[in-house]
């Protein structure tokens, strides 16, 4: 099989295309022939700064393809099934930047009929993170009506997680407000389904949010806590939640304590690699249901422009994500 690998950390130039023996699944594992791989910020960050490397690494947490073989004890999956993958390179060296990847069965999810491999490879990290952010308090699962009566504020609605959070929250019945930095990103957030889009460069965000939700927002999906915690506390409702999943804007944040505890706020950090397996599986099931319903989409009309790179240009794909490409960067593997 062909794979893109690195054996030392550094810039994207450490990546190279190699030929390796085809792997085989062990008990509880599934061999997947990858058609499309998704690229996330975590991929280039691991490649650039990971302290220790287990020999040779093929990056890629997300992907979609077909089942090539199943190991002993695997149920519910069979050869030829179309599937999507999440956390494919977590705890193992070969992720989705390879023609074949062996994955634990619990990270292999049937891809609904009619859903493209582009969509399947775009789910993973963004959608599971968004699901976790929307379910950390009060609502365990997402489904139509699960967030009825809730108002959700999504910071950075044109980002991959922001887009998924908008689409999932709208599907679940929430009123969704999102912030963006300009008109082009506003159009993407509106295409995702956001009911209210606020330009944080030109508008008073707190005033606009509280105009829309006078009692405050129930959940904030936050990408830049260092910049936004004070705003989040100001606009949050009593017993609201601020769920943050990234450190855009800085590694240190100041939290207004008295206003925070006066509102009984919950501040929730999110890192998928340490989320309990049963919560990850619940997210995968709900995300798949949203795909079946046509509520979770990719492409320009869903606010997620797609950028395709061939496998041999994986380095350029990493550079595009590191450079802040708007939309979803995909690698055409198969």
XYZ file of N, CA and C in Angstrom, residues 35-253:
657
model
N -10.645 6.011 1.060
C -10.909 6.739 -0.180
C -10.590 8.215 -0.004
N -11.017 8.762 1.126
C -10.806 10.177 1.402
C -10.347 10.336 2.848
N -9.399 11.235 3.081
C -8.936 11.545 4.437
C -9.183 13.021 4.713
N -9.580 13.317 5.933
C -9.752 14.704 6.339
C -8.519 15.180 7.087
N -8.185 16.454 6.934
C -7.034 17.042 7.628
C -7.543 18.048 8.649
N -7.047 17.933 9.874
C -7.428 18.818 10.967
C -6.192 19.508 11.535
N -6.364 20.619 12.254
C -5.205 21.264 12.886
C -4.385 20.311 13.752
N -5.046 19.361 14.418
C -4.306 18.426 15.264
C -3.284 17.621 14.465
N -3.528 17.385 13.177
C -2.608 16.594 12.361
C -1.268 17.307 12.181
N -1.326 18.580 11.783
C -0.048 19.273 11.583
C 0.618 19.624 12.915
N -0.186 19.860 13.947
C 0.410 20.163 15.255
C 1.151 18.950 15.814
N 0.559 17.769 15.716
C 1.262 16.554 16.146
C 2.550 16.377 15.354
N 2.451 16.570 14.046
C 3.624 16.389 13.186
C 4.726 17.392 13.532
N 4.338 18.588 13.909
C 5.320 19.643 14.153
C 5.972 19.553 15.520
N 5.220 19.120 16.533
C 5.748 19.265 17.901
C 5.643 18.019 18.763
N 5.095 16.924 18.265
C 4.944 15.739 19.094
C 6.305 15.327 19.669
N 6.349 15.099 20.983
C 7.629 14.876 21.661
C 8.234 13.505 21.360
N 7.398 12.507 21.222
C 7.924 11.181 20.920
C 7.102 10.553 19.803
N 7.767 9.840 18.923
C 7.112 9.232 17.767
C 7.312 7.721 17.833
N 6.239 6.959 17.720
C 6.373 5.493 17.754
C 6.878 4.952 16.426
N 8.120 5.280 16.088
C 8.656 4.835 14.809
C 8.154 5.692 13.679
N 7.384 5.108 12.794
C 6.882 5.786 11.605
C 5.402 6.091 11.791
N 5.008 7.316 11.467
C 3.619 7.739 11.659
C 3.014 8.149 10.322
N 1.823 7.636 10.032
C 1.006 8.140 8.934
C -0.112 8.953 9.566
N -0.151 10.258 9.371
C -1.112 11.101 10.087
C -2.539 10.903 9.586
N -3.460 11.567 10.278
C -4.852 11.566 9.847
C -5.780 10.912 10.833
N -6.615 11.731 11.495
C -7.599 11.200 12.442
C -8.921 10.848 11.771
N -9.232 11.499 10.659
C -10.546 11.343 10.029
C -10.415 10.761 8.631
N -11.426 10.013 8.230
C -11.408 9.463 6.885
C -12.689 8.735 6.559
N -12.775 8.290 5.311
C -13.917 7.508 4.860
C -13.445 6.561 3.780
N -14.082 5.397 3.709
C -13.700 4.402 2.711
C -14.574 3.179 2.807
N -13.998 2.022 2.499
C -14.764 0.776 2.518
C -14.031 -0.276 3.346
N -14.807 -1.149 3.949
C -14.231 -2.222 4.757
C -13.596 -3.259 3.843
N -12.304 -3.531 4.106
C -11.548 -4.503 3.314
C -11.535 -5.872 3.988
N -11.510 -5.885 5.319
C -11.502 -7.140 6.083
C -11.883 -6.814 7.516
N -12.404 -7.821 8.234
C -12.764 -7.642 9.640
C -12.066 -8.712 10.473
N -11.669 -8.327 11.669
C -11.013 -9.260 12.560
C -12.012 -10.066 13.379
N -11.495 -11.017 14.099
C -12.326 -11.873 14.938
C -13.094 -11.046 15.965
N -14.376 -11.375 16.112
C -15.193 -10.731 17.126
C -15.866 -9.449 16.696
N -15.612 -8.977 15.495
C -16.237 -7.736 15.020
C -17.657 -8.039 14.548
N -18.607 -7.282 15.046
C -20.006 -7.434 14.652
C -20.526 -6.133 14.067
N -21.484 -6.253 13.160
C -22.132 -5.079 12.594
C -21.397 -4.449 11.427
N -20.251 -4.999 11.043
C -19.507 -4.499 9.894
C -19.071 -5.684 9.047
N -19.088 -5.516 7.717
C -18.657 -6.590 6.834
C -17.940 -6.016 5.621
N -17.245 -6.893 4.940
C -16.461 -6.479 3.770
C -17.353 -5.759 2.767
N -16.873 -4.629 2.286
C -17.617 -3.840 1.301
C -18.422 -2.714 1.887
N -18.634 -2.709 3.200
C -19.405 -1.623 3.818
C -18.689 -0.291 3.636
N -19.467 0.737 3.332
C -18.944 2.106 3.315
C -18.937 2.618 4.756
N -17.845 3.263 5.170
C -17.709 3.667 6.569
C -17.017 5.021 6.674
N -17.206 5.661 7.845
C -16.401 6.827 8.190
C -15.649 6.539 9.483
N -14.507 7.191 9.649
C -13.594 6.907 10.750
C -13.393 8.146 11.610
N -13.155 7.916 12.898
C -12.770 9.023 13.768
C -11.672 8.557 14.721
N -10.802 9.502 15.106
C -9.651 9.217 15.975
C -8.822 8.047 15.433
N -8.604 8.058 14.129
C -7.940 6.930 13.472
C -6.466 6.812 13.818
N -5.829 7.925 14.192
C -4.403 7.857 14.488
C -4.128 7.995 15.983
N -5.204 7.935 16.775
C -5.056 8.044 18.229
C -4.576 6.710 18.809
N -3.383 6.728 19.390
C -2.856 5.519 20.017
C -2.328 4.484 19.053
N -2.169 4.843 17.788
C -1.649 3.908 16.786
C -0.904 4.706 15.726
N 0.048 4.090 15.046
C 0.895 4.866 14.136
C 0.282 5.188 12.783
N -0.631 4.363 12.292
C -1.133 4.547 10.927
C -2.555 5.094 10.964
N -2.689 6.356 10.542
C -3.997 6.981 10.466
C -4.599 6.851 9.086
N -5.141 7.951 8.568
C -5.898 7.878 7.313
C -5.127 8.362 6.090
N -3.891 8.840 6.275
C -3.081 9.215 5.110
C -2.373 7.978 4.574
N -3.160 6.957 4.327
C -2.658 5.664 3.858
C -3.788 4.955 3.129
N -3.421 4.147 2.147
C -4.455 3.456 1.372
C -5.204 2.429 2.212
N -4.523 1.850 3.196
C -5.161 0.895 4.101
C -4.826 1.273 5.536
N -5.819 1.184 6.415
C -5.590 1.481 7.825
C -6.365 0.489 8.677
N -5.738 -0.009 9.730
C -6.389 -0.916 10.674
C -6.891 -0.093 11.852
N -8.185 -0.261 12.165
C -8.807 0.543 13.203
C -9.605 -0.324 14.168
N -9.678 0.098 15.442
C -10.589 -0.587 16.353
C -12.023 -0.426 15.850
N -12.804 -1.462 15.962
C -14.155 -1.443 15.391
C -14.989 -0.294 15.923
N -14.718 0.118 17.173
C -15.531 1.185 17.762
C -15.272 2.544 17.123
N -14.212 2.674 16.329
C -13.932 3.924 15.633
C -14.310 3.866 14.154
N -15.020 2.820 13.769
C -15.455 2.626 12.383
C -16.980 2.654 12.367
N -17.549 3.599 11.608
C -18.990 3.856 11.663
C -19.585 3.714 10.261
N -20.684 2.978 10.113
C -21.313 2.875 8.789
C -21.657 4.256 8.226
N -21.324 4.455 6.959
C -21.633 5.701 6.266
C -22.971 5.523 5.554
N -23.952 6.350 5.888
C -25.295 6.147 5.320
C -25.305 6.192 3.796
N -26.231 5.447 3.216
C -26.422 5.476 1.770
C -26.680 6.917 1.327
N -26.055 7.292 0.237
C -26.248 8.639 -0.291
C -25.276 9.658 0.259
N -24.612 9.349 1.361
C -23.607 10.262 1.918
C -22.288 10.046 1.186
N -21.660 11.116 0.756
C -20.424 11.011 -0.014
C -19.238 10.716 0.891
N -18.170 10.213 0.282
C -16.933 10.041 1.029
C -16.376 11.389 1.484
N -16.635 12.448 0.706
C -16.236 13.787 1.148
C -16.869 14.118 2.493
N -18.169 13.859 2.608
C -18.856 14.125 3.870
C -18.320 13.223 4.973
N -18.167 11.942 4.681
C -17.689 11.014 5.697
C -16.345 11.417 6.261
N -15.439 11.886 5.391
C -14.107 12.272 5.841
C -14.099 13.622 6.545
N -15.199 14.347 6.447
C -15.290 15.672 7.076
C -15.936 15.629 8.447
N -16.401 14.477 8.882
C -17.116 14.369 10.157
C -16.098 14.327 11.304
N -15.756 13.173 11.788
C -14.689 12.984 12.746
C -14.501 14.079 13.775
N -13.289 14.632 13.806
C -12.920 15.615 14.826
C -13.904 16.784 14.901
N -14.264 17.448 13.786
C -15.162 18.594 13.917
C -16.537 18.234 14.481
N -17.166 17.209 13.932
C -18.531 16.896 14.343
C -18.581 16.289 15.740
N -17.624 15.416 16.077
C -17.637 14.812 17.412
C -17.340 15.867 18.469
N -16.418 16.789 18.180
C -16.150 17.887 19.106
C -17.392 18.744 19.297
N -18.053 19.078 18.204
C -19.265 19.891 18.291
C -20.343 19.174 19.094
N -20.511 17.890 18.861
C -21.505 17.114 19.607
C -21.207 17.156 21.095
N -19.957 16.961 21.452
C -19.590 16.982 22.869
C -19.870 18.351 23.482
N -19.554 19.418 22.759
C -19.795 20.762 23.278
C -21.281 21.026 23.521
N -22.128 20.436 22.701
C -23.571 20.669 22.813
C -24.245 19.750 23.826
N -23.509 18.780 24.353
C -24.136 17.803 25.253
C -23.446 17.695 26.608
N -22.608 18.654 26.965
C -21.878 18.526 28.228
C -22.727 18.887 29.443
N -23.873 19.486 29.227
C -24.727 19.785 30.393
C -26.195 19.765 29.992
N -26.953 18.957 30.687
C -28.408 18.995 30.528
C -28.981 18.121 29.440
N -28.256 17.912 28.348
C -28.750 17.113 27.225
C -27.706 16.054 26.908
N -28.069 14.789 27.036
C -27.102 13.715 26.817
C -26.924 13.360 25.347
N -28.007 13.462 24.569
C -27.975 13.056 23.166
C -28.608 14.145 22.311
N -28.216 14.175 21.044
C -28.798 15.109 20.093
C -29.751 14.380 19.164
N -30.887 15.010 18.943
C -31.926 14.504 18.056
C -32.885 15.666 17.834
N -33.767 15.570 16.851
C -34.725 16.657 16.657
C -35.502 16.950 17.943
N -35.500 18.210 18.355
C -36.200 18.628 19.560
C -35.383 18.572 20.832
N -34.211 17.947 20.796
C -33.407 17.789 22.020
C -32.982 19.130 22.601
N -32.772 20.139 21.733
C -32.362 21.463 22.200
C -33.455 22.505 21.986
N -34.687 22.075 21.875
C -35.803 23.015 21.718
C -35.845 23.956 22.917
N -35.974 25.242 22.643
C -36.009 26.234 23.711
C -34.637 26.707 24.150
N -33.573 26.107 23.633
C -32.208 26.501 23.981
C -31.678 27.517 22.969
N -30.820 28.391 23.461
C -30.076 29.284 22.580
C -28.606 28.931 22.692
N -27.950 28.765 21.550
C -26.543 28.382 21.492
C -25.763 29.489 20.798
N -24.654 29.890 21.408
C -23.736 30.836 20.786
C -22.512 30.070 20.319
N -22.228 30.143 19.027
C -21.068 29.464 18.447
C -20.040 30.515 18.052
N -18.890 30.494 18.721
C -17.811 31.409 18.345
C -17.101 30.851 17.119
N -16.911 31.687 16.108
C -16.222 31.219 14.901
C -17.066 30.284 14.075
N -18.198 30.754 13.616
C -19.141 29.896 12.909
C -18.706 29.457 11.529
N -17.609 30.028 11.001
C -17.115 29.595 9.695
C -16.037 28.531 9.811
N -15.620 28.187 11.035
C -14.640 27.133 11.226
C -15.278 25.759 11.127
N -14.449 24.729 11.072
C -14.970 23.370 10.899
C -15.824 22.938 12.084
N -15.332 23.128 13.298
C -16.133 22.775 14.478
C -17.328 23.702 14.597
N -17.102 24.994 14.356
C -18.207 25.946 14.425
C -19.323 25.592 13.468
N -18.968 25.231 12.243
C -19.977 24.843 11.253
C -20.746 23.619 11.719
N -20.032 22.596 12.204
C -20.711 21.384 12.667
C -21.613 21.693 13.854
N -21.160 22.581 14.751
C -21.978 22.943 15.907
C -23.260 23.644 15.473
N -23.144 24.513 14.483
C -24.337 25.193 13.968
C -25.314 24.172 13.404
N -24.830 23.306 12.519
C -25.727 22.359 11.860
C -26.373 21.404 12.864
N -25.588 20.883 13.805
C -26.142 19.944 14.784
C -27.124 20.635 15.719
N -26.804 21.864 16.148
C -27.701 22.577 17.061
C -29.016 22.928 16.381
N -28.947 23.360 15.128
C -30.180 23.659 14.390
C -31.019 22.400 14.227
N -30.388 21.289 13.882
C -31.096 20.005 13.745
C -31.780 19.617 15.052
N -31.137 19.923 16.170
C -31.687 19.557 17.477
C -32.695 20.576 17.997
N -32.955 21.650 17.240
C -34.030 22.568 17.597
C -33.614 23.823 18.313
N -32.334 24.115 18.428
C -31.877 25.307 19.134
C -31.973 26.546 18.242
N -32.026 27.700 18.894
C -31.788 28.969 18.214
C -30.293 29.215 18.250
N -29.684 29.455 17.093
C -28.234 29.522 17.007
C -27.784 30.925 16.616
N -26.907 31.474 17.451
C -26.232 32.739 17.189
C -24.759 32.414 16.975
N -24.130 33.058 16.003
C -22.711 32.805 15.791
C -21.967 34.095 15.525
N -20.668 34.086 15.824
C -19.826 35.244 15.566
C -18.835 34.911 14.454
N -18.544 35.919 13.638
C -17.592 35.770 12.536
C -16.797 37.064 12.406
N -15.753 37.030 11.562
C -14.871 38.186 11.444
C -15.127 39.049 10.216
N -16.029 38.630 9.329
C -16.257 39.431 8.135
C -17.387 38.890 7.288
N -17.726 39.597 6.203
C -18.880 39.235 5.362
C -18.787 37.854 4.720
N -17.600 37.468 4.233
C -17.475 36.170 3.576
C -17.741 35.035 4.563
N -17.201 35.147 5.757
C -17.450 34.116 6.764
C -18.887 34.186 7.260
N -19.472 35.374 7.257
C -20.887 35.499 7.628
C -21.761 34.706 6.663
N -21.427 34.757 5.376
C -22.199 34.011 4.378
C -22.074 32.512 4.611
N -20.882 32.049 4.998
C -20.698 30.624 5.276
C -21.497 30.194 6.494
N -21.482 31.001 7.545
C -22.227 30.661 8.759
C -23.725 30.656 8.496
N -24.198 31.581 7.672
C -25.612 31.600 7.319
C -25.979 30.374 6.492
N -25.089 29.963 5.588
C -25.330 28.760 4.785
C -25.418 27.527 5.670
N -24.674 27.524 6.775
C -24.735 26.398 7.712
C -26.059 26.340 8.446
N -26.782 27.460 8.479
C -28.094 27.469 9.109
C -28.221 28.353 10.330
N -27.173 29.117 10.671
C -27.252 29.989 11.841
C -28.400 30.979 11.687
N -29.152 31.158 12.763
C -30.292 32.083 12.713
C -29.856 33.540 12.820
N -28.757 33.780 13.522
C -28.261 35.139 13.717
C -26.740 35.109 13.578
N -26.199 35.994 12.738
C -24.754 36.064 12.509
C -24.266 37.445 12.914
N -23.272 37.491 13.804
C -22.765 38.748 14.351
C -21.307 38.922 13.946
N -20.993 40.059 13.347
C -19.615 40.379 12.978
C -18.940 40.998 14.191
N -18.002 40.267 14.794
C -17.407 40.757 16.033
C -16.435 41.908 15.810
N -16.070 42.169 14.564
C -15.180 43.295 14.281
C -15.939 44.613 14.168
N -17.211 44.544 13.830
C -17.974 45.780 13.574
C -19.174 45.956 14.499
N -19.537 44.937 15.274
C -20.728 45.025 16.120
C -20.372 44.816 17.590
N -21.243 45.327 18.449
C -21.145 45.074 19.883
C -21.745 43.697 20.131
N -20.893 42.691 20.284
C -21.376 41.311 20.335
C -22.287 41.084 21.532
N -21.885 41.544 22.709
C -22.707 41.325 23.905
C -24.085 41.944 23.729
N -24.134 43.162 23.223
C -25.423 43.834 23.043
C -26.299 43.076 22.055
N -25.697 42.623 20.943
C -26.479 41.904 19.936
C -26.978 40.572 20.477
N -26.119 39.841 21.173
C -26.523 38.528 21.686
C -27.637 38.691 22.709
N -27.514 39.669 23.599
C -28.540 39.846 24.635
C -29.819 40.449 24.065
N -29.724 41.111 22.926
C -30.930 41.545 22.216
C -31.684 40.334 21.677
N -30.936 39.370 21.166
C -31.536 38.153 20.625
C -32.029 37.238 21.738
N -31.240 37.117 22.808
C -31.555 36.219 23.934
C -31.457 37.012 25.236
N -32.513 37.751 25.598
C -32.451 38.629 26.774
C -32.078 37.909 28.066
N -32.422 36.645 28.185
C -32.072 35.884 29.394
C -30.719 35.203 29.286
N -30.023 35.425 28.176
C -28.714 34.826 27.980
C -28.772 33.545 27.179
N -27.611 33.052 26.798
C -27.522 31.829 25.996
C -27.254 30.639 26.905
N -27.802 29.502 26.532
C -27.670 28.298 27.358
C -26.306 27.649 27.205
N -25.759 27.680 25.990
C -24.471 27.045 25.720
C -23.643 27.943 24.822
N -22.376 28.088 25.167
C -21.402 28.751 24.296
C -20.418 27.694 23.812
N -20.261 27.583 22.508
C -19.256 26.700 21.913
C -18.076 27.600 21.554
N -16.997 27.478 22.318
C -15.933 28.494 22.296
C -14.624 27.968 21.723
N -14.077 28.715 20.763
C -12.799 28.365 20.135
C -11.650 29.232 20.638
N -11.961 30.393 21.230
C -10.928 31.352 21.631
C -11.190 31.860 23.049
N -11.037 31.003 24.053
C -11.363 31.418 25.422
C -10.496 32.564 25.928
N -9.247 32.643 25.520
C -8.393 33.735 25.993
C -8.960 35.095 25.606
N -9.570 35.157 24.444
C -10.168 36.405 23.979
C -11.590 36.603 24.483
N -12.313 35.527 24.718
C -13.767 35.630 24.822
C -14.394 35.254 26.156
N -13.618 34.779 27.137
C -14.254 34.337 28.373
C -15.103 35.438 29.022
N -14.606 36.663 29.047
C -15.367 37.747 29.673
C -16.701 37.951 28.953
N -16.666 37.926 27.626
C -17.898 38.035 26.836
C -18.818 36.856 27.114
N -18.259 35.656 27.141
C -19.067 34.464 27.356
C -19.809 34.532 28.692
N -19.105 34.956 29.738
C -19.734 35.065 31.059
C -20.840 36.115 31.023
N -20.596 37.199 30.306
C -21.588 38.272 30.241
C -22.875 37.826 29.562
N -22.768 37.027 28.504
C -23.964 36.686 27.733
C -24.573 35.347 28.123
N -23.911 34.598 28.993
C -24.444 33.289 29.384
C -25.662 33.432 30.276
N -26.560 32.479 30.160
C -27.749 32.434 31.012
C -27.397 31.837 32.374
N -28.303 31.988 33.317
C -28.159 31.278 34.581
C -28.046 29.777 34.304
N -27.091 29.121 34.961
C -26.830 27.693 34.787
C -26.397 27.362 33.356
N -25.842 28.348 32.649
C -25.344 28.109 31.307
C -24.008 27.389 31.321
N -23.549 27.022 30.123
C -22.290 26.305 29.964
C -21.434 26.983 28.904
N -20.158 27.141 29.214
C -19.171 27.569 28.223
C -18.275 26.363 27.949
N -18.378 25.812 26.744
C -17.608 24.625 26.362
C -16.514 25.061 25.401
N -15.250 24.932 25.822
C -14.154 25.389 24.970
C -13.300 24.205 24.524
N -12.861 24.263 23.259
C -12.187 23.118 22.658
C -10.863 23.474 22.005
N -10.434 24.732 22.100
C -9.191 25.158 21.455
C -8.599 26.325 22.225
N -7.418 26.741 21.834
C -6.737 27.841 22.501
C -6.397 28.956 21.521
N -7.257 29.148 20.511
C -7.052 30.261 19.584
C -6.997 31.570 20.374
N -6.026 32.406 20.061
C -5.911 33.687 20.745
C -5.019 33.684 21.959
N -4.522 32.514 22.379
C -3.615 32.497 23.517
C -3.819 31.311 24.433
N -2.786 31.002 25.212
C -2.807 29.839 26.092
C -3.273 30.149 27.506
N -3.433 31.419 27.845
C -3.875 31.806 29.183
C -5.156 32.618 29.060
N -6.114 32.332 29.951
C -7.393 33.045 29.930
C -7.720 33.550 31.323
